[in-house]
Amino acid sequence: MDSNKKAALIIDDSEVNRHLLNIYLRKMGYETYFAEDGEKGLEKFRTIRPFFTFLDIVMPRKSGLEILKELKKIDSNAIVIMVSSFVTNENLNKAKRLGADWFIMKPFTRKKLIEIVKKFEETSE
């Protein structure tokens, strides 16, 4: 199933981070969808098939790494960008092994986000 080229899903338990990503992505022309936990995120991912999924690592119930594994089972080509303030080499390596496409450290700048989004837009054309 093809992804929705101008949709972005933000799975993060932090309202502040969801809001910030929403503002930046909407300014870049993306329609944004949200989930405050992994289970809701998986449901939305199945129906929306977003071009980008921004996924927090530390969340209640299921970690972002567990959700990443599930997302990649649904669509191995999904572009998943991990977003976290808690980054260890172990988390980075595990995320890479599970298929994460990129990693953004919180706090991040609008400029950094634009750079990453453009990189993936160019490779998908």
XYZ file of N, CA and C in Angstrom:
375
model
N 0.849 -1.188 0.000
C 0.000 0.000 0.000
C 0.887 1.242 0.000
N 0.604 2.196 -0.842
C 1.402 3.419 -0.914
C 1.151 4.316 0.283
N 2.189 5.061 0.641
C 2.039 5.992 1.750
C 1.380 7.274 1.254
N 0.771 7.965 2.187
C 0.146 9.251 1.916
C 1.267 10.290 1.928
N 1.668 10.760 0.747
C 2.852 11.606 0.563
C 2.900 12.869 1.419
N 1.780 13.385 1.821
C 1.816 14.621 2.597
C 1.225 14.442 4.000
N 1.313 13.235 4.522
C 0.826 12.975 5.879
C 1.997 12.626 6.792
N 1.924 13.136 8.013
C 2.929 12.818 9.019
C 2.212 12.415 10.303
N 2.658 11.324 10.887
C 2.099 10.835 12.148
C 3.114 11.097 13.250
N 2.639 11.687 14.339
C 3.494 11.995 15.480
C 3.020 11.151 16.654
N 3.873 10.226 17.085
C 3.541 9.371 18.224
C 4.462 9.780 19.372
N 3.894 10.505 20.325
C 4.695 11.040 21.426
C 3.760 11.317 22.593
N 4.153 10.927 23.792
C 3.305 11.173 24.956
C 3.405 12.612 25.458
N 4.352 13.377 24.938
C 4.520 14.778 25.346
C 3.699 15.702 24.447
N 2.748 16.391 25.055
C 1.901 17.319 24.300
C 2.745 18.441 23.691
N 3.757 18.899 24.412
C 4.636 19.968 23.925
C 5.341 19.524 22.641
N 5.876 18.322 22.638
C 6.577 17.834 21.447
C 5.631 17.604 20.281
N 4.436 17.089 20.560
C 3.444 16.911 19.481
C 3.109 18.264 18.870
N 2.916 19.263 19.725
C 2.555 20.605 19.272
C 3.676 21.215 18.415
N 4.905 21.100 18.874
C 6.049 21.660 18.162
C 6.214 21.007 16.786
N 6.197 19.689 16.742
C 6.305 18.987 15.457
C 5.150 19.366 14.539
N 3.957 19.475 15.106
C 2.775 19.854 14.335
C 2.992 21.198 13.642
N 3.449 22.191 14.393
C 3.667 23.528 13.823
C 4.671 23.468 12.674
N 5.816 22.843 12.930
C 6.875 22.781 11.919
C 6.424 22.020 10.668
N 5.795 20.877 10.865
C 5.388 20.044 9.724
C 4.266 20.689 8.914
N 3.322 21.331 9.594
C 2.231 22.004 8.878
C 2.775 23.141 8.011
N 3.794 23.840 8.516
C 4.415 24.917 7.730
C 5.102 24.357 6.485
N 5.456 23.085 6.519
C 6.082 22.437 5.362
C 5.037 21.767 4.467
N 3.758 21.965 4.780
C 2.698 21.446 3.928
C 2.193 20.056 4.281
N 2.566 19.549 5.449
C 2.110 18.215 5.857
C 0.817 18.272 6.640
N -0.007 17.269 6.411
C -1.193 17.074 7.218
C -0.717 16.213 8.388
N -0.990 16.647 9.606
C -0.449 15.936 10.764
C -1.518 15.172 11.529
N -1.108 14.040 12.054
C -1.957 13.170 12.869
C -1.182 12.856 14.139
N -1.910 12.606 15.218
C -1.254 12.428 16.512
C -1.721 11.188 17.237
N -0.806 10.687 18.081
C -1.147 9.630 19.019
C -0.284 9.846 20.250
N -0.907 9.736 21.425
C -0.149 9.972 22.648
C 0.433 8.697 23.237
N 0.141 7.565 22.586
C 0.807 6.330 22.996
C 0.941 5.402 21.790
N 1.734 4.367 21.965
C 2.068 3.479 20.860
C 0.908 2.722 20.254
N -0.002 2.235 21.098
C -1.139 1.462 20.579
C -2.015 2.323 19.669
N -2.309 3.540 20.111
C -3.105 4.460 19.282
C -2.320 4.814 18.013
N -1.019 4.941 18.167
C -0.163 5.243 17.024
C -0.211 4.150 15.975
N -0.177 2.900 16.410
C -0.253 1.773 15.468
C -1.582 1.778 14.710
N -2.668 2.044 15.440
C -3.998 2.117 14.803
C -4.011 3.189 13.718
N -3.533 4.371 14.072
C -3.535 5.481 13.104
C -2.610 5.183 11.932
N -1.472 4.573 12.208
C -0.522 4.232 11.147
C -1.189 3.322 10.119
N -1.926 2.328 10.594
C -2.600 1.378 9.689
C -3.593 2.080 8.766
N -4.310 3.083 9.284
C -5.333 3.734 8.458
C -4.778 4.879 7.619
N -3.811 5.615 8.144
C -3.302 6.800 7.445
C -2.215 6.461 6.433
N -1.354 5.514 6.778
C -0.152 5.199 5.973
C 0.645 6.474 5.691
N 1.137 7.122 6.757
C 1.835 8.398 6.586
C 3.168 8.268 5.856
N 3.589 9.346 5.248
C 4.899 9.402 4.602
C 5.987 9.357 5.670
N 5.767 10.117 6.762
C 6.689 10.140 7.894
C 5.975 9.705 9.152
N 6.699 9.004 10.017
C 6.222 8.769 11.375
C 7.330 9.236 12.306
N 6.984 10.143 13.194
C 7.909 10.628 14.209
C 7.546 9.904 15.498
N 8.499 9.192 16.054
C 8.212 8.277 17.153
C 9.135 8.527 18.342
N 8.530 8.833 19.484
C 9.284 9.018 20.724
C 9.736 7.643 21.226
N 10.867 7.599 21.919
C 11.345 6.320 22.455
C 10.712 6.011 23.807
N 10.735 6.989 24.708
C 10.244 6.745 26.061
C 8.774 7.138 26.150
N 7.918 6.104 26.251
C 6.476 6.331 26.361
C 5.897 5.319 27.342
N 4.705 5.616 27.871
C 4.069 4.666 28.789
C 3.623 3.390 28.059
N 3.469 2.328 28.784
C 3.025 1.009 28.312
C 4.015 0.338 27.366
N 4.144 0.824 26.143
C 5.084 0.237 25.187
C 6.111 1.279 24.779
N 7.366 0.872 24.706
C 8.406 1.825 24.303
C 8.325 2.098 22.808
N 8.930 3.188 22.404
C 8.991 3.523 20.986
C 9.707 2.451 20.185
N 10.675 1.778 20.814
C 11.401 0.710 20.108
C 10.481 -0.470 19.820
N 9.598 -0.793 20.761
C 8.619 -1.867 20.529
C 7.656 -1.470 19.406
N 7.228 -0.218 19.415
C 6.306 0.287 18.389
C 7.002 0.308 17.030
N 8.263 0.709 17.011
C 9.042 0.717 15.769
C 9.027 -0.668 15.124
N 9.253 -1.679 15.918
C 9.260 -3.060 15.432
C 7.906 -3.410 14.777
N 6.821 -3.008 15.435
C 5.462 -3.259 14.914
C 5.208 -2.490 13.617
N 5.617 -1.202 13.598
C 5.409 -0.380 12.401
C 6.112 -0.995 11.196
N 7.330 -1.471 11.406
C 8.110 -2.042 10.303
C 7.534 -3.384 9.847
N 6.830 -4.091 10.741
C 6.136 -5.326 10.336
C 4.976 -4.978 9.409
N 4.286 -3.881 9.715
C 3.153 -3.447 8.899
C 3.641 -2.959 7.537
N 4.711 -2.145 7.541
C 5.248 -1.593 6.307
C 6.757 -1.419 6.454
N 7.508 -2.326 5.875
C 8.970 -2.300 6.021
C 9.600 -1.068 5.379
N 8.875 -0.411 4.467
C 9.400 0.792 3.811
C 8.996 2.096 4.498
N 8.245 1.995 5.584
C 7.798 3.198 6.293
C 9.005 4.006 6.759
N 8.920 5.320 6.631
C 9.984 6.194 7.114
C 9.666 6.542 8.566
N 10.495 6.015 9.469
C 10.284 6.239 10.897
C 11.487 6.998 11.460
N 11.184 8.154 12.029
C 12.215 8.992 12.624
C 12.019 8.973 14.136
N 13.013 8.459 14.824
C 12.955 8.381 16.277
C 13.272 9.767 16.845
N 12.508 10.157 17.864
C 12.688 11.460 18.496
C 12.809 11.219 19.997
N 13.923 11.656 20.584
C 14.074 11.414 22.006
C 15.092 12.327 22.652
N 14.890 12.568 23.941
C 15.882 13.315 24.712
C 16.751 12.327 25.480
N 16.298 11.078 25.518
C 17.015 10.038 26.250
C 17.666 9.099 25.248
N 18.909 9.395 24.914
C 19.577 8.590 23.898
C 20.818 7.932 24.477
N 20.831 6.627 24.393
C 22.021 5.870 24.767
C 22.513 5.175 23.512
N 23.750 4.753 23.507
C 24.261 3.995 22.357
C 23.448 2.731 22.159
N 23.017 2.136 23.261
C 22.197 0.920 23.181
C 20.883 1.198 22.445
N 20.203 2.306 22.818
C 18.951 2.682 22.143
C 19.183 2.989 20.673
N 20.249 3.732 20.385
C 20.568 4.074 18.996
C 20.793 2.820 18.167
N 21.602 1.920 18.678
C 21.906 0.684 17.946
C 20.677 -0.190 17.776
N 19.863 -0.284 18.827
C 18.652 -1.097 18.737
C 17.680 -0.494 17.717
N 17.534 0.833 17.740
C 16.644 1.514 16.787
C 17.116 1.256 15.356
N 18.417 1.337 15.123
C 18.965 1.067 13.785
C 18.669 -0.369 13.363
N 18.909 -1.304 14.264
C 18.650 -2.728 13.958
C 17.182 -2.980 13.634
N 16.296 -2.243 14.304
C 14.855 -2.427 14.090
C 14.336 -1.668 12.867
N 15.217 -0.884 12.231
C 14.818 -0.230 10.985
C 14.539 1.257 11.060
N 14.905 1.924 12.168
C 14.703 3.375 12.241
C 15.484 4.040 11.110
N 14.877 5.037 10.499
C 15.509 5.714 9.372
C 16.364 6.898 9.793
N 16.041 7.493 10.937
C 16.793 8.643 11.401
C 16.525 8.826 12.879
N 17.326 9.655 13.507
C 17.213 9.917 14.935
C 17.333 11.418 15.172
N 16.384 12.013 15.887
C 16.453 13.429 16.233
C 16.508 13.543 17.759
N 17.459 14.328 18.233
C 17.570 14.586 19.667
C 16.679 15.760 20.064
N 15.944 15.597 21.166
C 15.189 16.719 21.739
C 16.148 17.485 22.637
N 16.073 18.782 22.705
C 15.256 19.644 21.850
C 15.915 19.790 20.475
N 15.097 19.962 19.451
C 15.611 20.111 18.091
C 15.132 21.446 17.544
N 15.792 21.907 16.507
C 15.413 23.182 15.893
C 14.558 22.934 14.662
N 13.845 23.960 14.268
C 13.034 23.878 13.051
C 13.950 23.610 11.859
N 15.113 24.263 11.850
C 16.072 24.110 10.770
C 16.511 22.642 10.628
N 16.787 22.001 11.749
C 17.223 20.603 11.742
C 16.102 19.706 11.197
N 14.879 19.955 11.621
C 13.748 19.157 11.154
C 13.554 19.321 9.646
N 13.617 20.548 9.157
C 13.461 20.818 7.723
C 14.522 20.061 6.926
N 15.746 20.101 7.425
C 16.869 19.406 6.780
C 16.568 17.905 6.612
N 16.090 17.298 7.674
C 15.800 15.855 7.663
C 14.621 15.538 6.739
N 13.552 16.323 6.844
C 12.372 16.106 6.005
C 12.749 16.216 4.527
N 13.499 17.243 4.178
C 13.908 17.435 2.772
C 14.759 16.271 2.269
N 15.621 15.751 3.106
C 16.469 14.617 2.741
C 15.607 13.419 2.297
N 14.545 13.134 3.048
C 13.688 12.005 2.699
C 12.767 12.309 1.533
N 12.324 13.561 1.415
C 11.490 13.938 0.275
C 12.274 13.764 -1.029
N 13.532 14.169 -1.010
C 14.374 14.068 -2.220
C 14.630 12.626 -2.615
N 14.847 11.753 -1.643
C 15.153 10.355 -1.973
C 13.911 9.585 -2.414
N 12.724 10.135 -2.125
C 11.510 9.416 -2.521
C 10.982 9.847 -3.890
N 11.566 10.867 -4.462
C 11.063 11.366 -5.757
C 11.454 10.469 -6.915
